[in-house]
mmCIF file of C-alpha atoms in Angstrom:
data_model
loop_
_atom_site.group_PDB
_atom_site.id
_atom_site.type_symbol
_atom_site.label_atom_id
_atom_site.label_comp_id
_atom_site.label_asym_id
_atom_site.label_seq_id
_atom_site.Cartn_x
_atom_site.Cartn_y
_atom_site.Cartn_z
ATOM 1 C CA ARG A 1 -0.009 0.005 -0.004
ATOM 2 C CA GLN A 2 1.005 3.527 -0.367
ATOM 3 C CA ILE A 3 1.435 6.399 2.380
ATOM 4 C CA GLU A 4 0.474 10.089 1.903
ATOM 5 C CA ASP A 5 3.751 11.216 0.647
ATOM 6 C CA GLY A 6 3.737 8.335 -2.212
ATOM 7 C CA ARG A 7 6.287 6.082 -0.578
ATOM 8 C CA LYS A 8 5.182 2.255 -0.603
ATOM 9 C CA VAL A 9 4.834 0.437 2.626
ATOM 10 C CA GLY A 10 4.455 -3.382 2.366
ATOM 11 C CA PHE A 11 3.000 -5.363 5.203
ATOM 12 C CA ILE A 12 1.468 -8.791 6.051
ATOM 13 C CA GLN A 13 -1.151 -9.297 8.684
ATOM 14 C CA VAL A 14 -1.249 -12.557 10.666
ATOM 15 C CA ARG A 15 -4.850 -12.799 12.275
ATOM 16 C CA ARG A 16 -6.186 -14.960 14.763
ATOM 17 C CA ALA A 17 -8.316 -18.015 13.442
ATOM 18 C CA ASP A 18 -11.670 -16.171 13.903
ATOM 19 C CA LEU A 19 -10.244 -13.063 12.069
ATOM 20 C CA SER A 20 -11.199 -10.733 15.091
ATOM 21 C CA GLN A 21 -7.711 -9.535 15.862
ATOM 22 C CA VAL A 22 -4.517 -8.925 14.136
ATOM 23 C CA ALA A 23 -1.942 -11.118 16.016
ATOM 24 C CA LEU A 24 1.258 -9.754 14.211
ATOM 25 C CA GLU A 25 1.759 -7.084 11.507
ATOM 26 C CA LEU A 26 5.035 -7.547 9.509
ATOM 27 C CA ARG A 27 5.919 -4.092 7.837
ATOM 28 C CA GLU A 28 8.671 -3.060 5.327
ATOM 29 C CA GLN A 29 10.981 -0.670 6.559
ATOM 30 C CA GLU A 30 9.698 2.875 5.123
ATOM 31 C CA ASP A 31 13.161 4.013 4.249
ATOM 32 C CA SER A 32 14.456 0.760 2.839
ATOM 33 C CA ASP A 33 15.631 0.588 -0.818
ATOM 34 C CA ALA A 34 14.348 -2.829 -1.310
ATOM 35 C CA PHE A 35 10.556 -2.922 -1.495
ATOM 36 C CA HIS A 36 9.426 -6.647 -1.586
ATOM 37 C CA ASP A 37 5.471 -6.076 -2.200
ATOM 38 C CA PHE A 38 4.627 -9.523 -0.980
ATOM 39 C CA THR A 39 2.163 -11.295 -2.907
ATOM 40 C CA HIS A 40 1.939 -14.650 -1.232
ATOM 41 C CA ALA A 41 2.037 -15.751 2.389
ATOM 42 C CA ASN A 42 1.688 -19.103 4.068
ATOM 43 C CA VAL A 43 1.793 -19.742 7.878
ATOM 44 C CA SER A 44 3.460 -22.806 9.299
ATOM 45 C CA SER A 45 1.221 -25.564 10.694
ATOM 46 C CA ASP A 46 2.339 -24.684 14.266
ATOM 47 C CA GLY A 47 1.954 -20.962 13.627
ATOM 48 C CA SER A 48 5.537 -20.235 14.521
ATOM 49 C CA PHE A 49 6.659 -18.731 11.176
ATOM 50 C CA VAL A 50 5.244 -17.036 8.092
ATOM 51 C CA ALA A 51 6.566 -17.647 4.416
ATOM 52 C CA ALA A 52 6.110 -14.411 2.424
ATOM 53 C CA SER A 53 6.928 -14.298 -1.131
ATOM 54 C CA SER A 54 7.065 -11.451 -3.763
ATOM 55 C CA GLU A 55 6.035 -11.957 -7.339
ATOM 56 C CA TYR A 56 7.989 -9.000 -8.392
ATOM 57 C CA THR A 57 11.299 -9.408 -6.667
ATOM 58 C CA LYS A 58 11.261 -13.193 -7.016
ATOM 59 C CA GLU A 59 12.130 -13.630 -3.242
ATOM 60 C CA THR A 60 10.729 -15.456 -0.299
ATOM 61 C CA PHE A 61 11.458 -14.581 3.290
ATOM 62 C CA LEU A 62 10.573 -16.834 6.496
ATOM 63 C CA PHE A 63 9.607 -14.398 9.491
ATOM 64 C CA ASP A 64 8.936 -15.406 13.017
ATOM 65 C CA ALA A 65 5.071 -15.162 13.548
ATOM 66 C CA GLN A 66 5.537 -13.552 17.108
ATOM 67 C CA THR A 67 8.328 -11.112 16.693
ATOM 68 C CA GLY A 68 8.336 -10.362 12.829
ATOM 69 C CA ALA A 69 12.100 -11.026 12.829
ATOM 70 C CA GLU A 70 13.548 -12.523 9.773
ATOM 71 C CA LEU A 71 14.392 -16.084 10.048
ATOM 72 C CA LEU A 72 15.561 -17.228 6.414
ATOM 73 C CA HIS A 73 15.914 -15.495 3.159
ATOM 74 C CA LEU A 74 15.396 -18.300 0.381
ATOM 75 C CA PRO A 75 17.192 -17.596 -3.026
ATOM 76 C CA GLN A 76 15.312 -16.124 -5.842
ATOM 77 C CA HIS A 77 12.968 -18.030 -7.972
ATOM 78 C CA ARG A 78 14.153 -18.230 -11.609
ATOM 79 C CA SER A 79 10.972 -16.461 -12.563
ATOM 80 C CA ASN A 80 8.357 -14.269 -10.869
ATOM 81 C CA VAL A 81 6.737 -16.123 -7.852
ATOM 82 C CA THR A 82 2.783 -16.821 -8.734
ATOM 83 C CA ALA A 83 1.966 -19.506 -6.222
ATOM 84 C CA SER A 84 3.313 -20.816 -2.870
ATOM 85 C CA ALA A 85 2.685 -23.503 -0.281
ATOM 86 C CA LEU A 86 4.100 -24.983 2.920
ATOM 87 C CA SER A 87 3.791 -28.628 3.546
ATOM 88 C CA PRO A 88 1.430 -29.963 6.391
ATOM 89 C CA ASP A 89 4.699 -30.521 8.531
ATOM 90 C CA SER A 90 6.089 -27.121 7.475
ATOM 91 C CA ARG A 91 9.370 -28.882 6.526
ATOM 92 C CA ARG A 92 8.938 -28.073 2.640
ATOM 93 C CA PHE A 93 8.211 -24.820 0.810
ATOM 94 C CA ALA A 94 7.021 -24.828 -2.749
ATOM 95 C CA MET A 95 6.870 -21.814 -5.190
ATOM 96 C CA GLY A 96 5.605 -21.841 -8.760
ATOM 97 C CA GLY A 97 6.784 -19.215 -11.385
ATOM 98 C CA LYS A 98 5.436 -17.503 -14.347
ATOM 99 C CA ASN A 99 7.788 -19.624 -16.393
ATOM 100 C CA GLY A 100 5.932 -22.937 -15.343
ATOM 101 C CA THR A 101 8.680 -24.166 -12.946
ATOM 102 C CA ILE A 102 8.032 -25.164 -9.287
ATOM 103 C CA GLN A 103 11.049 -25.046 -7.017
ATOM 104 C CA CYS A 104 10.609 -26.994 -3.813
ATOM 105 C CA TYR A 105 12.907 -26.418 -0.787
ATOM 106 C CA GLN A 106 13.665 -28.750 2.054
ATOM 107 C CA LEU A 107 13.517 -26.610 5.269
ATOM 108 C CA TYR A 108 15.848 -27.487 7.945
ATOM 109 C CA ARG A 109 14.848 -25.891 11.375
ATOM 110 C CA LEU A 110 17.044 -26.413 14.541
ATOM 111 C CA PRO A 111 15.506 -26.795 18.146
ATOM 112 C CA ASN A 112 16.302 -23.289 18.786
ATOM 113 C CA GLY A 113 13.945 -21.997 16.218
ATOM 114 C CA THR A 114 16.750 -20.964 13.733
ATOM 115 C CA PHE A 115 16.727 -22.203 10.045
ATOM 116 C CA LEU A 116 19.816 -23.761 8.295
ATOM 117 C CA GLU A 117 20.564 -22.212 4.918
ATOM 118 C CA ALA A 118 18.408 -23.911 2.215
ATOM 119 C CA PRO A 119 20.107 -26.280 -0.074
ATOM 120 C CA GLN A 120 19.495 -26.208 -3.770
ATOM 121 C CA PRO A 121 15.832 -26.646 -4.572
ATOM 122 C CA LEU A 122 14.161 -29.478 -6.438
ATOM 123 C CA THR A 123 13.129 -27.859 -9.730
ATOM 124 C CA LEU A 124 10.259 -29.289 -11.498
ATOM 125 C CA GLN A 125 9.646 -28.418 -15.034
ATOM 126 C CA ALA A 126 5.744 -28.329 -14.496
ATOM 127 C CA HIS A 127 3.628 -26.385 -16.937
ATOM 128 C CA ALA A 128 3.632 -24.420 -20.293
ATOM 129 C CA GLY A 129 3.164 -21.048 -19.028
ATOM 130 C CA ARG A 130 2.719 -19.631 -15.533
ATOM 131 C CA VAL A 131 1.893 -21.869 -12.310
ATOM 132 C CA HIS A 132 -1.482 -20.885 -10.981
ATOM 133 C CA SER A 133 -1.549 -22.931 -7.839
ATOM 134 C CA VAL A 134 0.619 -25.283 -5.845
ATOM 135 C CA ARG A 135 -0.848 -27.243 -2.895
ATOM 136 C CA PHE A 136 0.674 -30.000 -0.675
ATOM 137 C CA VAL A 137 -1.628 -33.263 -0.478
ATOM 138 C CA ASP A 138 0.607 -34.406 2.310
ATOM 139 C CA ASN A 139 4.233 -34.252 3.116
ATOM 140 C CA GLN A 140 5.416 -36.405 0.148
ATOM 141 C CA GLN A 141 2.935 -35.037 -2.556
ATOM 142 C CA LEU A 142 2.506 -31.740 -4.463
ATOM 143 C CA VAL A 143 -0.376 -30.917 -6.607
ATOM 144 C CA SER A 144 0.179 -27.861 -9.185
ATOM 145 C CA CYS A 145 -2.180 -26.384 -11.766
ATOM 146 C CA GLY A 146 -1.146 -24.044 -14.465
ATOM 147 C CA GLU A 147 -1.912 -21.962 -17.362
ATOM 148 C CA ASP A 148 -1.857 -24.846 -19.766
ATOM 149 C CA GLY A 149 -4.751 -26.367 -17.860
ATOM 150 C CA ARG A 150 -3.121 -29.162 -16.556
ATOM 151 C CA VAL A 151 -3.288 -30.421 -13.052
ATOM 152 C CA LEU A 152 -0.393 -32.482 -11.955
ATOM 153 C CA ALA A 153 0.513 -34.678 -8.835
ATOM 154 C CA TRP A 154 4.101 -34.722 -7.960
ATOM 155 C CA PRO A 155 5.576 -37.560 -5.793
ATOM 156 C CA LEU A 156 8.456 -35.650 -4.300
ATOM 157 C CA GLU A 157 10.311 -38.604 -2.403
ATOM 158 C CA THR A 158 10.519 -40.828 -5.532
ATOM 159 C CA GLY A 159 11.620 -38.358 -8.170
ATOM 160 C CA ARG A 160 9.151 -40.196 -10.467
ATOM 161 C CA SER A 161 7.317 -38.142 -13.142
ATOM 162 C CA PRO A 162 3.985 -36.329 -12.209
ATOM 163 C CA ARG A 163 0.743 -38.061 -12.605
ATOM 164 C CA GLN A 164 -1.613 -35.946 -14.643
ATOM 165 C CA ILE A 165 -4.991 -35.624 -13.017
ATOM 166 C CA THR A 166 -6.972 -33.870 -15.760
ATOM 167 C CA LYS A 167 -7.403 -35.776 -19.092
ATOM 168 C CA THR A 168 -6.234 -32.930 -21.622
ATOM 169 C CA SER A 169 -4.482 -29.733 -21.280
ATOM 170 C CA ALA A 170 -5.917 -26.372 -22.503
ATOM 171 C CA TYR A 171 -3.708 -26.623 -25.514
ATOM 172 C CA ASP A 172 -4.897 -30.065 -26.670
#
């Protein structure tokens, strides 16, 4: 959003389950040179952290849900981030891009709450055109849909090719 003098201020609100109160508001620094303009946010299953991505800067940050402190900065996606999801156990983070790829990161969190630097992501050549949505079915399987009209189920542990759920793509 913009403030009166035209400077942009980005923020993410974490609300209580009944939506009655804001539990945390993560704000960009008003004098920051880098404006992330977050477009996607996911909350961990235990409510301890928020994963926020920007379609424009291609970046993802993990923030502490109580304090707003930055916990981890994931490397940029190869393309604009158009979709994102956390696995049910919050140990994987997937982001889909405008170029049709999905990058899936393994997240390693230490008992003290800090994250280890993320290793190289598993990169899936998913769709012809932008990825519209990614969702975890469980901790081992990811489902995606894209501009090509296909819905794909990805078995992450086995490395096998995806199973196409829809009969045809939009381009068939």
